[in-house]
Coordinates of C-alpha atoms and ligand atoms in Angstrom, one line a residue:
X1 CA 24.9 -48.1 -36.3
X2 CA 27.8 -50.0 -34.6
X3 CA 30.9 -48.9 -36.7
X4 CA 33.6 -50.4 -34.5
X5 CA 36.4 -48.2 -36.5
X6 CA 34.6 -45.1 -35.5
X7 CA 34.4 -46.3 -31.7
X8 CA 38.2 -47.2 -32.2
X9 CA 39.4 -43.4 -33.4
X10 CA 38.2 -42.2 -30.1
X11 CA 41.1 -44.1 -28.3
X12 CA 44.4 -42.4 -28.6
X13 CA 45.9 -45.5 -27.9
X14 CA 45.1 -46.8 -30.9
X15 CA 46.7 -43.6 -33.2
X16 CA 50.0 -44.7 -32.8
X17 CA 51.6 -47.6 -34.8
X18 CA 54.4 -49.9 -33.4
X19 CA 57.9 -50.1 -34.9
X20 CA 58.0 -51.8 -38.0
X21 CA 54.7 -50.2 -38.9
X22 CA 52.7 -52.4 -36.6
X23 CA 48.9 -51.4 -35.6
X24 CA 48.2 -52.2 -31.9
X25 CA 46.1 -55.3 -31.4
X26 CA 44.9 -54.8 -28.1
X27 CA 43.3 -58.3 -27.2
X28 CA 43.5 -57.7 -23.1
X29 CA 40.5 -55.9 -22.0
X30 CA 39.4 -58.3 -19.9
X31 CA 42.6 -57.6 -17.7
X32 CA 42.0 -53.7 -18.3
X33 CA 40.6 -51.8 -21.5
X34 CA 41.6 -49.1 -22.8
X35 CA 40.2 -45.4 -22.6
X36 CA 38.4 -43.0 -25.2
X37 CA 39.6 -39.7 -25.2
X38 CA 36.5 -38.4 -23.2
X39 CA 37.3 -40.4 -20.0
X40 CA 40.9 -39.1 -20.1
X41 CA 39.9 -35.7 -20.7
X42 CA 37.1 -35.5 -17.8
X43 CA 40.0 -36.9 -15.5
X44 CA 42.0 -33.6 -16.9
X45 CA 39.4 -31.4 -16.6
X46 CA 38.8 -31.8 -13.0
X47 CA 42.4 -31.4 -12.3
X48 CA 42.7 -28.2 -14.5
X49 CA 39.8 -26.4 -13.1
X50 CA 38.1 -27.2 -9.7
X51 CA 40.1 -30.2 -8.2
X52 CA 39.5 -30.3 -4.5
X53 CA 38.5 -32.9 -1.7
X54 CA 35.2 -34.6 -1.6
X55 CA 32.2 -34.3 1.0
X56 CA 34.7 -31.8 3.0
X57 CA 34.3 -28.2 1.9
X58 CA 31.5 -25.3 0.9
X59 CA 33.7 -23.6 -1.4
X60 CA 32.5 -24.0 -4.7
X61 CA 35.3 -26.1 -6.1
X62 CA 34.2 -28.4 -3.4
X63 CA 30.7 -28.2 -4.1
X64 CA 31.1 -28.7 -7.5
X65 CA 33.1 -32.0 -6.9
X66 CA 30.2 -33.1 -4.6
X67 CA 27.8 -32.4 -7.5
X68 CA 30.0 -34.8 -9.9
X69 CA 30.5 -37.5 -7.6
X70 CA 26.6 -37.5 -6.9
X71 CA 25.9 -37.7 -10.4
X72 CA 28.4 -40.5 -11.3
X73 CA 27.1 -42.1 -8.1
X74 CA 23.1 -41.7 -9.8
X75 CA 25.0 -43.1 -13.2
X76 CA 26.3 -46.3 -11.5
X77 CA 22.8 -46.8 -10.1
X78 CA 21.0 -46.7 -13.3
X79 CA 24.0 -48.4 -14.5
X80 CA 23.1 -51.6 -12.2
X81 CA 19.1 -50.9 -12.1
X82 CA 19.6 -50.6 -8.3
X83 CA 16.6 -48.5 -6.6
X84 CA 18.3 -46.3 -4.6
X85 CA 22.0 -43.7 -5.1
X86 CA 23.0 -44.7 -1.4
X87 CA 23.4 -48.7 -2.5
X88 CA 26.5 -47.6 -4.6
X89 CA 29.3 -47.4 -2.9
X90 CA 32.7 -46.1 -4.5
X91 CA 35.4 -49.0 -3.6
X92 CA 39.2 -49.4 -5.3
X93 CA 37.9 -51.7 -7.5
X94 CA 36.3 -55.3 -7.4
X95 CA 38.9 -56.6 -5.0
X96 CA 38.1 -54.4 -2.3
X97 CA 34.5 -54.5 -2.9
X98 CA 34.3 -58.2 -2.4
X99 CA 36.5 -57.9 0.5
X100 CA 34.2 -55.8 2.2
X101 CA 31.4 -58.1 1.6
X102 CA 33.5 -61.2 2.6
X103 CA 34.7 -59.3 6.0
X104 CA 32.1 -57.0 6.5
X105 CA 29.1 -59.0 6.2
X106 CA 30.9 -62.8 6.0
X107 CA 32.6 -62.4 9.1
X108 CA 29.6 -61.0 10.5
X109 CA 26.8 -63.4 10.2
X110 CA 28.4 -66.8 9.4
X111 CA 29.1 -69.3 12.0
X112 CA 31.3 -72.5 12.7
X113 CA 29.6 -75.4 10.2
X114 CA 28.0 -72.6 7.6
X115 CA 28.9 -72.9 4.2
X116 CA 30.0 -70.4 1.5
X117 CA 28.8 -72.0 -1.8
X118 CA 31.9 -71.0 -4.8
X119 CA 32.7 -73.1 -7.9
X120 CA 35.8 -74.1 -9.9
X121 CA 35.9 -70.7 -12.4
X122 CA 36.2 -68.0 -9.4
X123 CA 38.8 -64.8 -9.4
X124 CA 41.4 -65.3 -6.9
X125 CA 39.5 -62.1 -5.6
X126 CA 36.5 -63.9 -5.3
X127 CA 37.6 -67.0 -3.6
X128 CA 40.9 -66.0 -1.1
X129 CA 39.0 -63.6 0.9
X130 CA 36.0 -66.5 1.3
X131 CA 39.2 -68.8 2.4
X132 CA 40.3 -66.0 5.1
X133 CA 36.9 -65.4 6.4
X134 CA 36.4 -69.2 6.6
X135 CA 38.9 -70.0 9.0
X136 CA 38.4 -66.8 11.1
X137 CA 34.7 -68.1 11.8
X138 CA 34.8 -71.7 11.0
X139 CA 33.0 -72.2 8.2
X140 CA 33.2 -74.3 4.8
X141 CA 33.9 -73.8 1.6
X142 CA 32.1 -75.9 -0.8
X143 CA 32.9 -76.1 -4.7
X144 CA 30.1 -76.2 -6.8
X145 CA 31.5 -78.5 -9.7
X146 CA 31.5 -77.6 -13.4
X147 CA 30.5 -79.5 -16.7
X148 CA 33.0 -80.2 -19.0
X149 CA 32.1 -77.9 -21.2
X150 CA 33.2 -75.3 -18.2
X151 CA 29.7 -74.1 -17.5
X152 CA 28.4 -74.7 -13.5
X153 CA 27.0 -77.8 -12.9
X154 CA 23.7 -76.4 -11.7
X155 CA 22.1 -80.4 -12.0
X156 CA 24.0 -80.7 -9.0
X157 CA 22.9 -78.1 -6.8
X158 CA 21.1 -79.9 -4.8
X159 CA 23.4 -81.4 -3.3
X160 CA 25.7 -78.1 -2.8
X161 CA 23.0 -75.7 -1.2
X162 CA 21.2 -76.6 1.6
X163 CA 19.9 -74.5 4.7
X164 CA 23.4 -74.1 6.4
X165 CA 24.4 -72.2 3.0
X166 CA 24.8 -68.5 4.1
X167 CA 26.5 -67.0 1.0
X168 CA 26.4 -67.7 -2.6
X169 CA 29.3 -66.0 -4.3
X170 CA 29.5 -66.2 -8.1
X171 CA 31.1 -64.7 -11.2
X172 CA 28.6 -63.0 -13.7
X173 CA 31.8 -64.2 -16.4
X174 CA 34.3 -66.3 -16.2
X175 CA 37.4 -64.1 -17.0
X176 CA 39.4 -67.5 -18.6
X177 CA 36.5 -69.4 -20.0
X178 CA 33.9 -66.8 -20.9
X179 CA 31.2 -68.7 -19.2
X180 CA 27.8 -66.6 -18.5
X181 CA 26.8 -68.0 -15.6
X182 CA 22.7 -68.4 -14.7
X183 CA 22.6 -65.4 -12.0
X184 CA 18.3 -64.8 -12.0
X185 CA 17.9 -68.8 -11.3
X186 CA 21.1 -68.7 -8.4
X187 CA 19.5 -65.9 -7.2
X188 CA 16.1 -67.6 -6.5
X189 CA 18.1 -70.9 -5.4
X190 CA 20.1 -68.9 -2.8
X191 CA 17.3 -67.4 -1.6
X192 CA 14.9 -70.5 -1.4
X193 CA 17.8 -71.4 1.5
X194 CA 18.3 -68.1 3.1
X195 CA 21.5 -67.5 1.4
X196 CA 22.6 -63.9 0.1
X197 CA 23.9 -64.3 -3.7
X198 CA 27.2 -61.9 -3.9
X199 CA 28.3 -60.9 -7.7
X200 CA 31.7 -60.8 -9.1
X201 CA 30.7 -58.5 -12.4
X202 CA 34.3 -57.3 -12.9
X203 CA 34.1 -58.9 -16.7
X204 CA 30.4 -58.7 -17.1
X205 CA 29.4 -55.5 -16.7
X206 CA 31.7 -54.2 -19.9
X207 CA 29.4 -56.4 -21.9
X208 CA 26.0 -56.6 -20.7
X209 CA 23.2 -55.5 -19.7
X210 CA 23.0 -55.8 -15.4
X211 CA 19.8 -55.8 -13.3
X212 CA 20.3 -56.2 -9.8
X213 CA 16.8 -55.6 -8.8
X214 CA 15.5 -58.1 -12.2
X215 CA 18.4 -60.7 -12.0
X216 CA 17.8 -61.0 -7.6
X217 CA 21.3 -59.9 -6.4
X218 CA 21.8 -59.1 -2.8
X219 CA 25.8 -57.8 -3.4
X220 CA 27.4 -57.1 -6.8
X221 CA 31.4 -56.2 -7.5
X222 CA 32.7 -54.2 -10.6
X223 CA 36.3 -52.0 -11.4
X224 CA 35.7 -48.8 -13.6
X225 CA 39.2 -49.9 -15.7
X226 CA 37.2 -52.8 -17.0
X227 CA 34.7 -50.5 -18.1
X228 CA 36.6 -48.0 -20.4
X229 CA 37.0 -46.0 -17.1
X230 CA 39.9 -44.7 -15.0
X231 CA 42.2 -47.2 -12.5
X232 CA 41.5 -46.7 -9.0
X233 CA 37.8 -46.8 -8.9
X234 CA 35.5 -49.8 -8.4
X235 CA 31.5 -50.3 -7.0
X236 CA 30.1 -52.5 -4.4
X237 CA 26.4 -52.1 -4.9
X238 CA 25.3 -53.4 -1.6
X239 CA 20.9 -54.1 -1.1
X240 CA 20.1 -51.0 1.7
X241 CA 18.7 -53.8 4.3
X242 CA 21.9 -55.5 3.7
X243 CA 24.3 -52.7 4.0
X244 CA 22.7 -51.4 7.2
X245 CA 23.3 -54.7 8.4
X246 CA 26.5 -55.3 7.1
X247 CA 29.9 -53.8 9.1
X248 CA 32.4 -51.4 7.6
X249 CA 36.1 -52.8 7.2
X250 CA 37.7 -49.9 6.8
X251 CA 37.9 -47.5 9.6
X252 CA 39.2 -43.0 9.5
X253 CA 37.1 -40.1 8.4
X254 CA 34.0 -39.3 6.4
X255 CA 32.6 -42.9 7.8
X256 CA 31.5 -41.8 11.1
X257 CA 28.9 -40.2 13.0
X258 CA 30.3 -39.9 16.4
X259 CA 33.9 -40.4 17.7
X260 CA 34.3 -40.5 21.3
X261 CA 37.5 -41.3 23.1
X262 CA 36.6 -45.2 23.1
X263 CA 33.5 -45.7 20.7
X264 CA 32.5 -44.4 17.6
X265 CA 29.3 -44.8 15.5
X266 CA 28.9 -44.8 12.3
X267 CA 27.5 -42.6 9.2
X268 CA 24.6 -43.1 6.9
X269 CA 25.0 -45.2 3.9
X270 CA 27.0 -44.3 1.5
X271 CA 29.2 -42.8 3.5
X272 CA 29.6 -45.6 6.3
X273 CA 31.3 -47.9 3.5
X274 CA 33.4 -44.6 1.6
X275 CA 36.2 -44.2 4.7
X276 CA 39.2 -41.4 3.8
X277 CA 39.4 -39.6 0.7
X278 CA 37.7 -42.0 -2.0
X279 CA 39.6 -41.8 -5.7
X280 CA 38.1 -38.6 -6.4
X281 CA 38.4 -37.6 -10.3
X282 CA 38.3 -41.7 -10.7
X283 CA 34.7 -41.9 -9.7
X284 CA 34.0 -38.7 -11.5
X285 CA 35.0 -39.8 -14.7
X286 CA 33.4 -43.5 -14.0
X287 CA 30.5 -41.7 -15.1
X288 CA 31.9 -40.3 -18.6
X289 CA 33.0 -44.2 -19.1
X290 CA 29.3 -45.3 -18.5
X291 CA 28.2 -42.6 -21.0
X292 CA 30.8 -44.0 -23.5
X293 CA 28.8 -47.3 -22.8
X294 CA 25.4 -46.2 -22.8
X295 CA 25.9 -44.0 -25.9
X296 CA 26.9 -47.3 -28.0
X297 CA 23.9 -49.3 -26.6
X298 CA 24.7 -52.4 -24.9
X299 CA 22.5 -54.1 -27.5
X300 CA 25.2 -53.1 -29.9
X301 CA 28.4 -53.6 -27.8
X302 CA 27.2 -57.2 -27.5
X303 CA 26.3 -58.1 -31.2
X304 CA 29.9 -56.6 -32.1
X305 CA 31.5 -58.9 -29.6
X306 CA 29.6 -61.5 -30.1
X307 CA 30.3 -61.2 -33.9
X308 CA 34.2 -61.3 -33.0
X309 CA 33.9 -63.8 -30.9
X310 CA 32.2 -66.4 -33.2
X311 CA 34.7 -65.0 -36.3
X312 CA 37.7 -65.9 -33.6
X313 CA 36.3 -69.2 -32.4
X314 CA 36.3 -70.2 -36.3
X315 CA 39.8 -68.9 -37.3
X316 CA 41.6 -70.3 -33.9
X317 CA 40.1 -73.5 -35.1
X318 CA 42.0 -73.4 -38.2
X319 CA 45.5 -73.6 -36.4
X320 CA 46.8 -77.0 -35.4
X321 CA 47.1 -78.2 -32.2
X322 CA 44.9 -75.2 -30.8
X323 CA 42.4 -76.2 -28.1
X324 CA 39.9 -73.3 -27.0
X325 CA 38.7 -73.7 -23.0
X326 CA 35.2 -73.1 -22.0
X327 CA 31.8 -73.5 -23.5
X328 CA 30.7 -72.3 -27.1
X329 CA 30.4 -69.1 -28.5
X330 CA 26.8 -68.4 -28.2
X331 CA 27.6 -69.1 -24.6
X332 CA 30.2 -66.9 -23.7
X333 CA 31.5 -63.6 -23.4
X334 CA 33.9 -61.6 -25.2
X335 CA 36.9 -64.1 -24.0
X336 CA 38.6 -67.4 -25.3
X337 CA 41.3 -68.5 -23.8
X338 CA 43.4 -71.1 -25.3
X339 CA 46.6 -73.4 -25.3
X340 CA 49.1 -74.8 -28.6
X341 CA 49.8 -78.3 -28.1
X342 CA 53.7 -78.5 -27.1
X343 CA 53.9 -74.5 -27.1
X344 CA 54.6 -72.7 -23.5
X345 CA 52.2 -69.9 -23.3
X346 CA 54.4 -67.4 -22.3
X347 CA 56.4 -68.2 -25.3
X348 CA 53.3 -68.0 -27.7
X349 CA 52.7 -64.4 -25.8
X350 CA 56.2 -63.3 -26.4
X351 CA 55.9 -64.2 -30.0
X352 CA 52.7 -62.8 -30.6
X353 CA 54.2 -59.4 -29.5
X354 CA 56.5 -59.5 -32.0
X355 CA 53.6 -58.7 -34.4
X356 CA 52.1 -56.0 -32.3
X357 CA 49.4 -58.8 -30.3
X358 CA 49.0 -58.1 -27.1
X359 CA 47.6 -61.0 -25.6
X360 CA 47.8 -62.4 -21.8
X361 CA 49.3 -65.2 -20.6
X362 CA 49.4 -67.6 -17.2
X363 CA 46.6 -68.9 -14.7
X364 CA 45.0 -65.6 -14.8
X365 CA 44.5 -65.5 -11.3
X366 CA 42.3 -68.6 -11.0
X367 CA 44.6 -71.5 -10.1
X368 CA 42.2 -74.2 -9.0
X369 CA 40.6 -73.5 -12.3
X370 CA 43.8 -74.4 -14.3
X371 CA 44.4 -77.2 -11.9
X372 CA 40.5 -78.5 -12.9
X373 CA 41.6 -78.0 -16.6
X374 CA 44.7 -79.5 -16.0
X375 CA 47.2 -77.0 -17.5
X376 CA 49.6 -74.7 -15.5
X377 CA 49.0 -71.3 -18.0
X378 CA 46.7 -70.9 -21.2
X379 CA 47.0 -67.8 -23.6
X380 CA 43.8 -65.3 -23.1
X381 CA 42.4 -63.0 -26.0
X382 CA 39.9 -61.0 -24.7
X383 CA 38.0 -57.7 -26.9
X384 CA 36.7 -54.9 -26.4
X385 CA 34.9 -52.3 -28.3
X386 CA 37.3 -51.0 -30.2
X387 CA 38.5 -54.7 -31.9
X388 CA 37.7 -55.6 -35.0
X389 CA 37.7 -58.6 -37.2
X390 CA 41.1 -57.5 -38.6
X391 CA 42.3 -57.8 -35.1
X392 CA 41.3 -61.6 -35.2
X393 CA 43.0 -61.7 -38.5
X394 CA 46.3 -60.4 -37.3
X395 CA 45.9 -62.7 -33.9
X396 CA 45.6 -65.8 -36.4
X397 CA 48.1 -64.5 -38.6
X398 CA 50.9 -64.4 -35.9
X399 CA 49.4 -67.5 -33.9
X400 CA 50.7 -69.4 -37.8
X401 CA 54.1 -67.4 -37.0
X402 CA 54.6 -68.3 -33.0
X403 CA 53.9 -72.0 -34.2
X404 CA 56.4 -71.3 -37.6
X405 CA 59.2 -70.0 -35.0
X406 CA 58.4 -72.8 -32.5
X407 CA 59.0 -75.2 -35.1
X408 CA 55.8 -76.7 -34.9
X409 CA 55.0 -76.9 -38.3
X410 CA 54.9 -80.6 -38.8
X411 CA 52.7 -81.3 -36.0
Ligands
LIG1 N1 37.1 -60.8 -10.7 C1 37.3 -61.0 -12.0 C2 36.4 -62.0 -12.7 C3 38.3 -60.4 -12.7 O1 38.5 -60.7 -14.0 C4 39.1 -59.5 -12.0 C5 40.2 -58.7 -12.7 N2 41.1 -59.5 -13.4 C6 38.8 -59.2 -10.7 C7 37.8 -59.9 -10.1 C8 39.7 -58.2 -9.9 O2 39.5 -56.9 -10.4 P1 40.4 -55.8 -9.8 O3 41.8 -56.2 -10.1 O4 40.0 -54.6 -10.7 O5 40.1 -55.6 -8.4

């Protein structure tokens, strides 16, 4: 049984209480969550007894780090339903991961007049290194549309994939409007062209279940701090045709085979993709944080959330003025973002503080999708695991007050 205050006690974080007497409502895991007391102390036990470089020495400190990283490496894999360990690839996070796909495999198979297929909902990360890649080898960009419900306008894919489409890259979750988008049927319509379907799962994978091999995906992106897990760390899961044909970005030691005075080839996978000394202890304790995940059950994570988010989407709609972004709850994740009419976000998030709300604020790194919804910054609650209605409570409670202070009252 799901008992969220239990799964909360396990966070230190959360044993403190602000000035004032304040809990800590933490409503910002989708820009990082927070960490249970087991992913900290994995971190500390490495450090404290048998810290040393990876893949490098037979000593048994060594050996025993090789051990861990393998079995985090296995824990990732079962984590994504890939087939095979050597199709995870430990990055820095999503960023790099779907810079490696962009440069490593974009730059590398597309030509002047391909097209990489986004939409209007994309990450910065997932839509600047497309931009960079197309310029370098002259391809386009197109811009699925989106409904104005802020779901992908898949009646009018047709008309955006066709046979010069090369790469379909797409969010599994909209980190502003919670959208889940359809990734089985963009698989299949990616594929029906020849396309490869690329993955940003950065906000997904906290909340679902993921099944690269049952879902069809060719690349997938995720960062371990999004996952209860330590900073530093990310995955590219990579198909093994794919990453054999796909180059390495990032050039040193560990990633080769041979190094001759003017050429050098490169190591098996994972290796080939893992260049200098990868965040060690970070990928080591990625594995307690997909423990912490497995042993709630994603079943359960998701009812909970889901529960929040419906009990959220119903109290925000009580305060005046208040317009939530993005599609209903039953069709979104564990995210609403949202704006007061005549109140500056950053002012809302500074007021919100004030009663111990944590809360983002700004275009979230996805400008052109603020441009589409025509606002420069919304106000973003996200939740997590450890959330609980009384969070939503609190986040209502001093929404009333921001409004009270803004003078807003009347409206
Ligand atoms: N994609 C999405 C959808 C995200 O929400 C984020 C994090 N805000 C990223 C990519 C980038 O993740 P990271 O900063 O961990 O590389």
């Amino acid at each position: 049984m799901f008992d969220p205050v239990q799964v909360r006690s396990q966070f230190p974080i959360f044993q403190q209480t602000l000035p004032k007497g304040l809990p800590v409502t933490f409503l910002d895991s989708a820009a990082s969550a927070q960490k249970p007391q087991t992913v900290i102390d994995a971190e500390r036990r490495v450090y404290e007894t048998h810290y040393a470089n990876a893949y490098r020495g037979v000593y048994r400190f060594g050996a025993q780090i090789d051990d861990e990283l393998e079995a985090s490496r296995d824990a990732v894999r079962m984590l994504l339903g890939a087939e095979r360990v050597e199709e995870v690839i430990f990055t820095a996070g999503t960023t790099l991961a779907l810079n490696m796909v962009a440069f490593g495999w974009g730059r590398k198979h597309l030509k002047a007049g391909d097209e990489i297929l986004l939409n209007l909902m994309e990450h910065h990360a997932n839509l600047v290194p497309w931009q960079q890649v197309a310029k370098q080898t002259g391809a386009n960009i197109r811009y699925l549309p989106l409904t104005p419900q802020g779901e992908l306008d898949l009646t009018r894919l047709d008309e955006f994939l066709n046979p010069r489409t090369k790469i379909v890259s797409v969010t599994a979750m909209s980190n502003v409007l919670g959208t889940l988008n359809p990734i089985r049927k963009l698989a299949d319509r990616a594929h029906d062209m020849g396309a490869v379907l690329v993955v940003d799962a950065a906000q997904s994978v906290p909340h679902g279940i993921v099944d690269v091999v049952q879902q069809g995906i060719d690349f997938l992106a995720f960062s371990g701090h999004k996952l209860y897990g330590p900073t530093g760390v990310g995955v590219l899961y990579g198909r093994r045709d794919l990453l054999n044909r796909m180059d390495p970005i990032i050039f040193g030691g560990h990633m080769i085979e041979q190094v001759h005075l003017h050429e050098s080839s490169w190591a098996h996978l994972p290796a080939k993709f893992e260049a200098g000394t990868i965040p060690i202890v970070q990928a080591i304790a990625l594995k307690t944080a997909i423990d912490f995940v497995d042993g709630l059950g994603f079943d359960a994570i998701h009812a909970h959330e889901q529960d929040l988010v419906n009990y959220a989407w119903q109290e925000l709609h009580q305060i005046p003025g208040l317009k939530v972004y993005g599609p209903p709850p039953d069709r979104r994740g564990a995210i609403l973002s949202f704006s007061i009419a005549r109140a500056h976000p950053e002012d809302l998030a500074q007021l919100l503080d004030r009663k111990g709300v944590f809360v983002r604020h700004g275009h979230h790194c996805t400008m052109p999708l603020h441009a589409w919804l025509e606002v420069p910054a919304t106000v973003r609650a996200s939740f997590g695991v450890y959330n609980t209605r009384e969070d939503v409570d609190r986040l209502r409670d001093a929404l009333l007050f921001a409004r009270e202070k803004l003078r807003l009252k009347a409206v």
